[in-house]
Amino acid sequence: MIVGSYAAIGDSFSEGMGDELPDGTPRGWADLVALGLAAAHAAAQADGATGGAAATPFGYANLAIRGRLLGPILSEQLPPAIALRPALLTINGGGNDIMRPRVSVASTADRLVAAAGEATAADIRVAIVSGADPTRHLPLGPLIRARGDELAEAVRDRLAGTGIAYIDNWGDSVLTDLRFWSVDRLHLNALGHARVAGTVLAGLGVEIPAAAHAPSEAGAPDIARPRTAEYWRQYVLPWIGRRLTGRSSGDGRTPKRPTLLPVELPASI
């Protein structure tokens, strides 16, 4: 698939938490997908596959914000994403919803698919991208896993025959291994995001470029992980506290890339 622009909306998964650059900015799978799409776009222009049209830079926007429930994603991020008129839009959401005490999985699936339909009606190609499954390493993991399984099945069933792509990272059993997760066990690390990027590009039918910009499994460093009591103190209890007080890790944050900006390709691609 050759497209000239791409936008992503969602929560921390699409923002790229767990895969931070040296300056602390989250990178993540969507940024890596943008690199792959930009490389394919540049190659097509070099080969003349654009029908003689003038060379144009590939544009990428990422409106995702950590901690967002599906409702705010669709009300705050979807309209401006559609207004950008990207050739491709990825939608991710619902992961924070299924971690709440009460959630309607059917309603969550309905809203995801309706949002994809809204963007499709605006002549934008859409892919719904599910988050990876962290539940093997989390408290209350079995409950959240059951909800995640139900959501994945519901979305898949609703998308049947629509032509809208569904990229299933939740069902990737390899990604459940702890080596793909950051120290908080809730967000993928650089290795996990790189695997998701490869899955998304493959699902879109794009040849995966040389991964000089992404870590390889062979070279991934071991992560120093806290003991159980320290882990609960540093990560679980603050997360519970935010839930009880109605706060979010994304409060006050703005999108890291709210407009379609050119993607700079590494020299090795």
PDB file of C-alpha atoms in Angstrom:
ATOM      1  CA  MET A   1       0.000   0.000   0.000  1.00  0.00           C
ATOM      2  CA  ILE A   2       1.330   3.423  -0.997  1.00  0.00           C
ATOM      3  CA  VAL A   3      -0.112   6.454   0.784  1.00  0.00           C
ATOM      4  CA  GLY A   4       1.112  10.016   1.090  1.00  0.00           C
ATOM      5  CA  SER A   5      -0.023  10.757   4.636  1.00  0.00           C
ATOM      6  CA  TYR A   6      -0.906   8.998   7.872  1.00  0.00           C
ATOM      7  CA  ALA A   7      -2.512   9.955  11.192  1.00  0.00           C
ATOM      8  CA  ALA A   8      -2.888   7.978  14.417  1.00  0.00           C
ATOM      9  CA  ILE A   9      -5.342   8.455  17.264  1.00  0.00           C
ATOM     10  CA  GLY A  10      -5.598   6.565  20.533  1.00  0.00           C
ATOM     11  CA  ASP A  11      -4.171   6.267  24.037  1.00  0.00           C
ATOM     12  CA  SER A  12      -0.683   5.574  25.432  1.00  0.00           C
ATOM     13  CA  PHE A  13      -0.285   2.606  23.085  1.00  0.00           C
ATOM     14  CA  SER A  14      -0.473   4.859  20.006  1.00  0.00           C
ATOM     15  CA  GLU A  15       1.368   7.727  21.710  1.00  0.00           C
ATOM     16  CA  GLY A  16       4.327   5.373  22.171  1.00  0.00           C
ATOM     17  CA  MET A  17       4.765   5.210  25.936  1.00  0.00           C
ATOM     18  CA  GLY A  18       7.477   2.787  26.990  1.00  0.00           C
ATOM     19  CA  ASP A  19       9.602   3.577  23.933  1.00  0.00           C
ATOM     20  CA  GLU A  20      11.040   6.955  24.839  1.00  0.00           C
ATOM     21  CA  LEU A  21      13.745   8.787  22.926  1.00  0.00           C
ATOM     22  CA  PRO A  22      16.747  10.207  24.825  1.00  0.00           C
ATOM     23  CA  ASP A  23      14.890  13.509  25.330  1.00  0.00           C
ATOM     24  CA  GLY A  24      11.941  11.685  26.897  1.00  0.00           C
ATOM     25  CA  THR A  25       9.609  12.027  23.907  1.00  0.00           C
ATOM     26  CA  PRO A  26       7.644   8.812  23.284  1.00  0.00           C
ATOM     27  CA  ARG A  27       8.330   7.213  19.900  1.00  0.00           C
ATOM     28  CA  GLY A  28       6.407   3.943  19.567  1.00  0.00           C
ATOM     29  CA  TRP A  29       4.964   1.755  16.854  1.00  0.00           C
ATOM     30  CA  ALA A  30       2.979   4.490  15.087  1.00  0.00           C
ATOM     31  CA  ASP A  31       6.157   6.522  14.533  1.00  0.00           C
ATOM     32  CA  LEU A  32       7.863   3.412  13.156  1.00  0.00           C
ATOM     33  CA  VAL A  33       4.885   2.686  10.899  1.00  0.00           C
ATOM     34  CA  ALA A  34       5.124   6.253   9.620  1.00  0.00           C
ATOM     35  CA  LEU A  35       8.782   5.611   8.758  1.00  0.00           C
ATOM     36  CA  GLY A  36       7.843   2.447   6.870  1.00  0.00           C
ATOM     37  CA  LEU A  37       5.051   4.176   4.978  1.00  0.00           C
ATOM     38  CA  ALA A  38       7.293   7.154   4.223  1.00  0.00           C
ATOM     39  CA  ALA A  39       9.972   4.818   2.856  1.00  0.00           C
ATOM     40  CA  ALA A  40       7.415   3.089   0.613  1.00  0.00           C
ATOM     41  CA  HIS A  41       6.110   6.482  -0.528  1.00  0.00           C
ATOM     42  CA  ALA A  42       9.608   7.730  -1.351  1.00  0.00           C
ATOM     43  CA  ALA A  43      10.466   4.535  -3.221  1.00  0.00           C
ATOM     44  CA  ALA A  44       7.281   4.787  -5.288  1.00  0.00           C
ATOM     45  CA  GLN A  45       8.093   8.380  -6.234  1.00  0.00           C
ATOM     46  CA  ALA A  46      11.628   7.413  -7.177  1.00  0.00           C
ATOM     47  CA  ASP A  47      10.294   4.613  -9.368  1.00  0.00           C
ATOM     48  CA  GLY A  48       7.761   6.879 -11.028  1.00  0.00           C
ATOM     49  CA  ALA A  49       4.830   4.945  -9.585  1.00  0.00           C
ATOM     50  CA  THR A  50       3.007   8.166  -8.758  1.00  0.00           C
ATOM     51  CA  GLY A  51       2.081   8.767 -12.392  1.00  0.00           C
ATOM     52  CA  GLY A  52       4.415  11.671 -12.963  1.00  0.00           C
ATOM     53  CA  ALA A  53       3.051  13.748 -10.077  1.00  0.00           C
ATOM     54  CA  ALA A  54       5.489  16.137  -8.427  1.00  0.00           C
ATOM     55  CA  ALA A  55       7.415  14.668  -5.508  1.00  0.00           C
ATOM     56  CA  THR A  56       5.729  15.442  -2.197  1.00  0.00           C
ATOM     57  CA  PRO A  57       6.901  14.767   1.356  1.00  0.00           C
ATOM     58  CA  PHE A  58       5.118  12.125   3.402  1.00  0.00           C
ATOM     59  CA  GLY A  59       3.021  13.640   6.188  1.00  0.00           C
ATOM     60  CA  TYR A  60       2.462  12.110   9.617  1.00  0.00           C
ATOM     61  CA  ALA A  61       0.346  13.232  12.583  1.00  0.00           C
ATOM     62  CA  ASN A  62      -0.137  11.561  15.966  1.00  0.00           C
ATOM     63  CA  LEU A  63      -2.959  12.888  18.130  1.00  0.00           C
ATOM     64  CA  ALA A  64      -2.912  10.070  20.714  1.00  0.00           C
ATOM     65  CA  ILE A  65      -2.756  10.945  24.420  1.00  0.00           C
ATOM     66  CA  ARG A  66      -1.987   8.553  27.266  1.00  0.00           C
ATOM     67  CA  GLY A  67      -4.719   7.536  29.682  1.00  0.00           C
ATOM     68  CA  ARG A  68      -7.590   8.399  27.368  1.00  0.00           C
ATOM     69  CA  LEU A  69     -10.788   6.380  27.453  1.00  0.00           C
ATOM     70  CA  LEU A  70     -12.478   5.642  24.153  1.00  0.00           C
ATOM     71  CA  GLY A  71     -15.074   8.400  24.588  1.00  0.00           C
ATOM     72  CA  PRO A  72     -12.514  11.257  24.722  1.00  0.00           C
ATOM     73  CA  ILE A  73     -10.473   9.653  21.947  1.00  0.00           C
ATOM     74  CA  LEU A  74     -13.468   9.763  19.626  1.00  0.00           C
ATOM     75  CA  SER A  75     -14.730  13.188  20.725  1.00  0.00           C
ATOM     76  CA  GLU A  76     -11.376  14.998  21.001  1.00  0.00           C
ATOM     77  CA  GLN A  77      -9.090  13.248  18.519  1.00  0.00           C
ATOM     78  CA  LEU A  78     -11.245  11.810  15.739  1.00  0.00           C
ATOM     79  CA  PRO A  79     -12.724  15.090  14.385  1.00  0.00           C
ATOM     80  CA  PRO A  80      -9.367  16.891  14.041  1.00  0.00           C
ATOM     81  CA  ALA A  81      -7.813  13.729  12.575  1.00  0.00           C
ATOM     82  CA  ILE A  82     -10.525  13.553   9.912  1.00  0.00           C
ATOM     83  CA  ALA A  83     -10.084  17.287   9.260  1.00  0.00           C
ATOM     84  CA  LEU A  84      -6.431  16.630   8.390  1.00  0.00           C
ATOM     85  CA  ARG A  85      -7.648  14.367   5.543  1.00  0.00           C
ATOM     86  CA  PRO A  86      -4.834  11.807   5.852  1.00  0.00           C
ATOM     87  CA  ALA A  87      -4.769   8.993   3.339  1.00  0.00           C
ATOM     88  CA  LEU A  88      -4.583   6.499   6.225  1.00  0.00           C
ATOM     89  CA  LEU A  89      -5.874   6.674   9.790  1.00  0.00           C
ATOM     90  CA  THR A  90      -5.218   4.151  12.552  1.00  0.00           C
ATOM     91  CA  ILE A  91      -7.651   4.038  15.460  1.00  0.00           C
ATOM     92  CA  ASN A  92      -6.750   2.493  18.800  1.00  0.00           C
ATOM     93  CA  GLY A  93      -8.856   2.632  21.933  1.00  0.00           C
ATOM     94  CA  GLY A  94     -10.785   0.699  24.526  1.00  0.00           C
ATOM     95  CA  GLY A  95      -7.770  -0.631  26.423  1.00  0.00           C
ATOM     96  CA  ASN A  96      -8.284   1.765  29.317  1.00  0.00           C
ATOM     97  CA  ASP A  97     -12.035   1.132  29.264  1.00  0.00           C
ATOM     98  CA  ILE A  98     -11.716  -2.612  29.858  1.00  0.00           C
ATOM     99  CA  MET A  99      -9.584  -1.904  32.942  1.00  0.00           C
ATOM    100  CA  ARG A 100     -12.412   0.017  34.589  1.00  0.00           C
ATOM    101  CA  PRO A 101     -14.690  -1.775  37.100  1.00  0.00           C
ATOM    102  CA  ARG A 102     -17.651  -1.581  34.741  1.00  0.00           C
ATOM    103  CA  VAL A 103     -17.604  -1.522  30.952  1.00  0.00           C
ATOM    104  CA  SER A 104     -19.902  -2.546  28.117  1.00  0.00           C
ATOM    105  CA  VAL A 105     -17.666  -4.419  25.725  1.00  0.00           C
ATOM    106  CA  ALA A 106     -20.400  -4.483  23.074  1.00  0.00           C
ATOM    107  CA  SER A 107     -20.824  -0.703  23.260  1.00  0.00           C
ATOM    108  CA  THR A 108     -17.056  -0.200  23.093  1.00  0.00           C
ATOM    109  CA  ALA A 109     -16.869  -2.322  19.948  1.00  0.00           C
ATOM    110  CA  ASP A 110     -19.846  -0.503  18.427  1.00  0.00           C
ATOM    111  CA  ARG A 111     -18.212   2.888  18.977  1.00  0.00           C
ATOM    112  CA  LEU A 112     -14.867   1.787  17.558  1.00  0.00           C
ATOM    113  CA  VAL A 113     -16.437   0.445  14.394  1.00  0.00           C
ATOM    114  CA  ALA A 114     -18.735   3.466  14.029  1.00  0.00           C
ATOM    115  CA  ALA A 115     -15.705   5.773  14.284  1.00  0.00           C
ATOM    116  CA  ALA A 116     -13.917   3.783  11.606  1.00  0.00           C
ATOM    117  CA  GLY A 117     -17.001   4.063   9.432  1.00  0.00           C
ATOM    118  CA  GLU A 118     -17.124   7.829   9.934  1.00  0.00           C
ATOM    119  CA  ALA A 119     -13.530   8.212   8.762  1.00  0.00           C
ATOM    120  CA  THR A 120     -14.100   5.827   5.860  1.00  0.00           C
ATOM    121  CA  ALA A 121     -17.062   7.927   4.756  1.00  0.00           C
ATOM    122  CA  ALA A 122     -14.632  10.871   4.553  1.00  0.00           C
ATOM    123  CA  ASP A 123     -12.621   8.865   1.991  1.00  0.00           C
ATOM    124  CA  ILE A 124      -9.898   7.950   4.470  1.00  0.00           C
ATOM    125  CA  ARG A 125      -8.488   4.439   4.594  1.00  0.00           C
ATOM    126  CA  VAL A 126      -8.845   3.131   8.156  1.00  0.00           C
ATOM    127  CA  ALA A 127      -7.273   0.392  10.240  1.00  0.00           C
ATOM    128  CA  ILE A 128      -8.353  -0.398  13.788  1.00  0.00           C
ATOM    129  CA  VAL A 129      -5.250  -1.449  15.719  1.00  0.00           C
ATOM    130  CA  SER A 130      -5.711  -3.400  18.940  1.00  0.00           C
ATOM    131  CA  GLY A 131      -3.323  -3.001  21.842  1.00  0.00           C
ATOM    132  CA  ALA A 132      -1.077  -5.817  22.972  1.00  0.00           C
ATOM    133  CA  ASP A 133      -2.105  -8.022  25.904  1.00  0.00           C
ATOM    134  CA  PRO A 134      -0.237  -7.113  29.148  1.00  0.00           C
ATOM    135  CA  THR A 135      -2.444  -9.186  31.451  1.00  0.00           C
ATOM    136  CA  ARG A 136      -0.022 -12.044  32.028  1.00  0.00           C
ATOM    137  CA  HIS A 137       2.000  -9.690  34.256  1.00  0.00           C
ATOM    138  CA  LEU A 138      -0.735  -7.520  35.833  1.00  0.00           C
ATOM    139  CA  PRO A 139      -2.919  -7.734  38.932  1.00  0.00           C
ATOM    140  CA  LEU A 140      -6.452  -8.834  37.966  1.00  0.00           C
ATOM    141  CA  GLY A 141      -4.959 -10.069  34.703  1.00  0.00           C
ATOM    142  CA  PRO A 142      -7.472 -12.902  34.053  1.00  0.00           C
ATOM    143  CA  LEU A 143     -10.457 -10.522  34.296  1.00  0.00           C
ATOM    144  CA  ILE A 144      -8.909  -7.974  31.956  1.00  0.00           C
ATOM    145  CA  ARG A 145      -7.816 -10.716  29.556  1.00  0.00           C
ATOM    146  CA  ALA A 146     -11.364 -12.051  29.282  1.00  0.00           C
ATOM    147  CA  ARG A 147     -12.643  -8.577  28.465  1.00  0.00           C
ATOM    148  CA  GLY A 148      -9.874  -8.026  25.932  1.00  0.00           C
ATOM    149  CA  ASP A 149     -10.640 -11.322  24.228  1.00  0.00           C
ATOM    150  CA  GLU A 150     -14.313 -10.374  24.079  1.00  0.00           C
ATOM    151  CA  LEU A 151     -13.546  -6.936  22.650  1.00  0.00           C
ATOM    152  CA  ALA A 152     -11.226  -8.325  19.963  1.00  0.00           C
ATOM    153  CA  GLU A 153     -13.839 -10.839  18.866  1.00  0.00           C
ATOM    154  CA  ALA A 154     -16.623  -8.235  18.875  1.00  0.00           C
ATOM    155  CA  VAL A 155     -14.638  -5.767  16.758  1.00  0.00           C
ATOM    156  CA  ARG A 156     -13.585  -8.474  14.329  1.00  0.00           C
ATOM    157  CA  ASP A 157     -17.170  -9.650  13.901  1.00  0.00           C
ATOM    158  CA  ARG A 158     -18.470  -6.126  13.324  1.00  0.00           C
ATOM    159  CA  LEU A 159     -15.801  -5.364  10.718  1.00  0.00           C
ATOM    160  CA  ALA A 160     -16.558  -8.443   8.628  1.00  0.00           C
ATOM    161  CA  GLY A 161     -17.329  -7.359   5.076  1.00  0.00           C
ATOM    162  CA  THR A 162     -16.638  -3.655   5.681  1.00  0.00           C
ATOM    163  CA  GLY A 163     -13.206  -3.508   4.062  1.00  0.00           C
ATOM    164  CA  ILE A 164     -11.816  -1.845   7.194  1.00  0.00           C
ATOM    165  CA  ALA A 165      -8.598  -3.499   8.349  1.00  0.00           C
ATOM    166  CA  TYR A 166      -8.239  -4.939  11.839  1.00  0.00           C
ATOM    167  CA  ILE A 167      -4.673  -5.362  13.100  1.00  0.00           C
ATOM    168  CA  ASP A 168      -4.802  -7.844  15.981  1.00  0.00           C
ATOM    169  CA  ASN A 169      -1.940  -7.325  18.426  1.00  0.00           C
ATOM    170  CA  TRP A 170      -4.049  -8.534  21.354  1.00  0.00           C
ATOM    171  CA  GLY A 171      -3.961 -12.053  19.937  1.00  0.00           C
ATOM    172  CA  ASP A 172      -0.184 -12.039  19.382  1.00  0.00           C
ATOM    173  CA  SER A 173       0.931 -14.599  21.968  1.00  0.00           C
ATOM    174  CA  VAL A 174       4.598 -13.722  21.447  1.00  0.00           C
ATOM    175  CA  LEU A 175       3.942 -10.207  22.751  1.00  0.00           C
ATOM    176  CA  THR A 176       2.769 -11.553  26.111  1.00  0.00           C
ATOM    177  CA  ASP A 177       6.383 -12.346  27.020  1.00  0.00           C
ATOM    178  CA  LEU A 178       7.754  -9.929  29.622  1.00  0.00           C
ATOM    179  CA  ARG A 179      10.778  -9.099  27.468  1.00  0.00           C
ATOM    180  CA  PHE A 180       8.513  -6.933  25.272  1.00  0.00           C
ATOM    181  CA  TRP A 181       7.217  -4.822  28.171  1.00  0.00           C
ATOM    182  CA  SER A 182       8.590  -1.780  29.928  1.00  0.00           C
ATOM    183  CA  VAL A 183       9.318  -1.681  33.642  1.00  0.00           C
ATOM    184  CA  ASP A 184       5.699  -0.765  34.485  1.00  0.00           C
ATOM    185  CA  ARG A 185       4.466  -3.968  32.732  1.00  0.00           C
ATOM    186  CA  LEU A 186       1.586  -2.002  31.233  1.00  0.00           C
ATOM    187  CA  HIS A 187       3.313  -0.367  28.260  1.00  0.00           C
ATOM    188  CA  LEU A 188       5.417  -2.032  25.589  1.00  0.00           C
ATOM    189  CA  ASN A 189       9.123  -1.282  25.516  1.00  0.00           C
ATOM    190  CA  ALA A 190      11.088  -0.401  22.379  1.00  0.00           C
ATOM    191  CA  LEU A 191      11.274  -4.050  21.348  1.00  0.00           C
ATOM    192  CA  GLY A 192       7.523  -4.508  21.767  1.00  0.00           C
ATOM    193  CA  HIS A 193       6.692  -1.371  19.796  1.00  0.00           C
ATOM    194  CA  ALA A 194       9.011  -2.505  17.006  1.00  0.00           C
ATOM    195  CA  ARG A 195       7.191  -5.844  16.802  1.00  0.00           C
ATOM    196  CA  VAL A 196       3.810  -4.094  16.649  1.00  0.00           C
ATOM    197  CA  ALA A 197       5.095  -1.783  13.897  1.00  0.00           C
ATOM    198  CA  GLY A 198       6.105  -4.814  11.855  1.00  0.00           C
ATOM    199  CA  THR A 199       2.682  -6.390  12.382  1.00  0.00           C
ATOM    200  CA  VAL A 200       0.870  -3.217  11.343  1.00  0.00           C
ATOM    201  CA  LEU A 201       2.992  -2.707   8.230  1.00  0.00           C
ATOM    202  CA  ALA A 202       2.495  -6.331   7.247  1.00  0.00           C
ATOM    203  CA  GLY A 203      -1.253  -5.983   7.793  1.00  0.00           C
ATOM    204  CA  LEU A 204      -1.266  -2.967   5.496  1.00  0.00           C
ATOM    205  CA  GLY A 205       0.699  -4.820   2.845  1.00  0.00           C
ATOM    206  CA  VAL A 206       3.795  -2.632   3.161  1.00  0.00           C
ATOM    207  CA  GLU A 207       7.278  -4.072   2.875  1.00  0.00           C
ATOM    208  CA  ILE A 208       9.064  -3.575   6.183  1.00  0.00           C
ATOM    209  CA  PRO A 209      12.180  -1.411   5.642  1.00  0.00           C
ATOM    210  CA  ALA A 210      15.593  -2.070   7.116  1.00  0.00           C
ATOM    211  CA  ALA A 211      15.126  -1.632  10.861  1.00  0.00           C
ATOM    212  CA  ALA A 212      18.119   0.565  11.594  1.00  0.00           C
ATOM    213  CA  HIS A 213      15.691   2.860  13.397  1.00  0.00           C
ATOM    214  CA  ALA A 214      14.198   0.088  15.556  1.00  0.00           C
ATOM    215  CA  PRO A 215      15.715  -2.350  18.058  1.00  0.00           C
ATOM    216  CA  SER A 216      16.240  -5.989  17.242  1.00  0.00           C
ATOM    217  CA  GLU A 217      15.406  -8.739  19.693  1.00  0.00           C
ATOM    218  CA  ALA A 218      19.003  -9.946  19.672  1.00  0.00           C
ATOM    219  CA  GLY A 219      20.294  -6.565  20.772  1.00  0.00           C
ATOM    220  CA  ALA A 220      17.613  -5.692  23.296  1.00  0.00           C
ATOM    221  CA  PRO A 221      19.106  -4.959  26.741  1.00  0.00           C
ATOM    222  CA  ASP A 222      17.764  -6.572  29.884  1.00  0.00           C
ATOM    223  CA  ILE A 223      15.497  -4.301  31.916  1.00  0.00           C
ATOM    224  CA  ALA A 224      16.132  -3.930  35.641  1.00  0.00           C
ATOM    225  CA  ARG A 225      12.727  -4.704  37.160  1.00  0.00           C
ATOM    226  CA  PRO A 226      11.685  -3.818  40.726  1.00  0.00           C
ATOM    227  CA  ARG A 227      10.678  -6.459  43.254  1.00  0.00           C
ATOM    228  CA  THR A 228       6.976  -7.034  43.857  1.00  0.00           C
ATOM    229  CA  ALA A 229       6.533  -4.628  46.784  1.00  0.00           C
ATOM    230  CA  GLU A 230       8.464  -1.869  45.024  1.00  0.00           C
ATOM    231  CA  TYR A 231       6.532  -2.465  41.802  1.00  0.00           C
ATOM    232  CA  TRP A 232       3.214  -2.037  43.597  1.00  0.00           C
ATOM    233  CA  ARG A 233       4.445   1.112  45.330  1.00  0.00           C
ATOM    234  CA  GLN A 234       5.817   2.714  42.168  1.00  0.00           C
ATOM    235  CA  TYR A 235       3.219   1.706  39.612  1.00  0.00           C
ATOM    236  CA  VAL A 236       0.117  -0.127  40.830  1.00  0.00           C
ATOM    237  CA  LEU A 237      -0.881   2.045  43.793  1.00  0.00           C
ATOM    238  CA  PRO A 238      -0.486   5.350  41.885  1.00  0.00           C
ATOM    239  CA  TRP A 239      -2.577   3.855  39.059  1.00  0.00           C
ATOM    240  CA  ILE A 240      -5.295   2.852  41.536  1.00  0.00           C
ATOM    241  CA  GLY A 241      -5.136   6.301  43.109  1.00  0.00           C
ATOM    242  CA  ARG A 242      -5.762   7.997  39.759  1.00  0.00           C
ATOM    243  CA  ARG A 243      -8.739   5.725  39.117  1.00  0.00           C
ATOM    244  CA  LEU A 244     -10.271   6.496  42.525  1.00  0.00           C
ATOM    245  CA  THR A 245      -9.851  10.252  42.132  1.00  0.00           C
ATOM    246  CA  GLY A 246     -10.881  10.451  38.483  1.00  0.00           C
ATOM    247  CA  ARG A 247      -7.467  11.598  37.327  1.00  0.00           C
ATOM    248  CA  SER A 248      -5.474  10.420  34.305  1.00  0.00           C
ATOM    249  CA  SER A 249      -1.797  10.269  33.396  1.00  0.00           C
ATOM    250  CA  GLY A 250      -2.738  12.305  30.329  1.00  0.00           C
ATOM    251  CA  ASP A 251      -4.385  15.197  32.170  1.00  0.00           C
ATOM    252  CA  GLY A 252      -3.119  18.488  30.772  1.00  0.00           C
ATOM    253  CA  ARG A 253      -1.214  16.843  27.936  1.00  0.00           C
ATOM    254  CA  THR A 254      -1.506  17.800  24.279  1.00  0.00           C
ATOM    255  CA  PRO A 255      -0.807  15.617  21.218  1.00  0.00           C
ATOM    256  CA  LYS A 256       2.859  15.209  20.397  1.00  0.00           C
ATOM    257  CA  ARG A 257       2.273  15.718  16.651  1.00  0.00           C
ATOM    258  CA  PRO A 258      -1.128  17.343  16.021  1.00  0.00           C
ATOM    259  CA  THR A 259      -0.592  18.194  12.354  1.00  0.00           C
ATOM    260  CA  LEU A 260       0.719  16.364   9.306  1.00  0.00           C
ATOM    261  CA  LEU A 261       4.454  17.028   9.366  1.00  0.00           C
ATOM    262  CA  PRO A 262       7.092  15.651   6.985  1.00  0.00           C
ATOM    263  CA  VAL A 263       8.833  12.439   8.048  1.00  0.00           C
ATOM    264  CA  GLU A 264      12.613  12.441   7.838  1.00  0.00           C
ATOM    265  CA  LEU A 265      13.925   9.069   6.686  1.00  0.00           C
ATOM    266  CA  PRO A 266      17.155   7.678   8.154  1.00  0.00           C
ATOM    267  CA  ALA A 267      19.956   7.486   5.614  1.00  0.00           C
ATOM    268  CA  SER A 268      19.987   3.678   5.940  1.00  0.00           C
ATOM    269  CA  ILE A 269      16.425   3.276   4.619  1.00  0.00           C
TER     270      ILE A 269
END
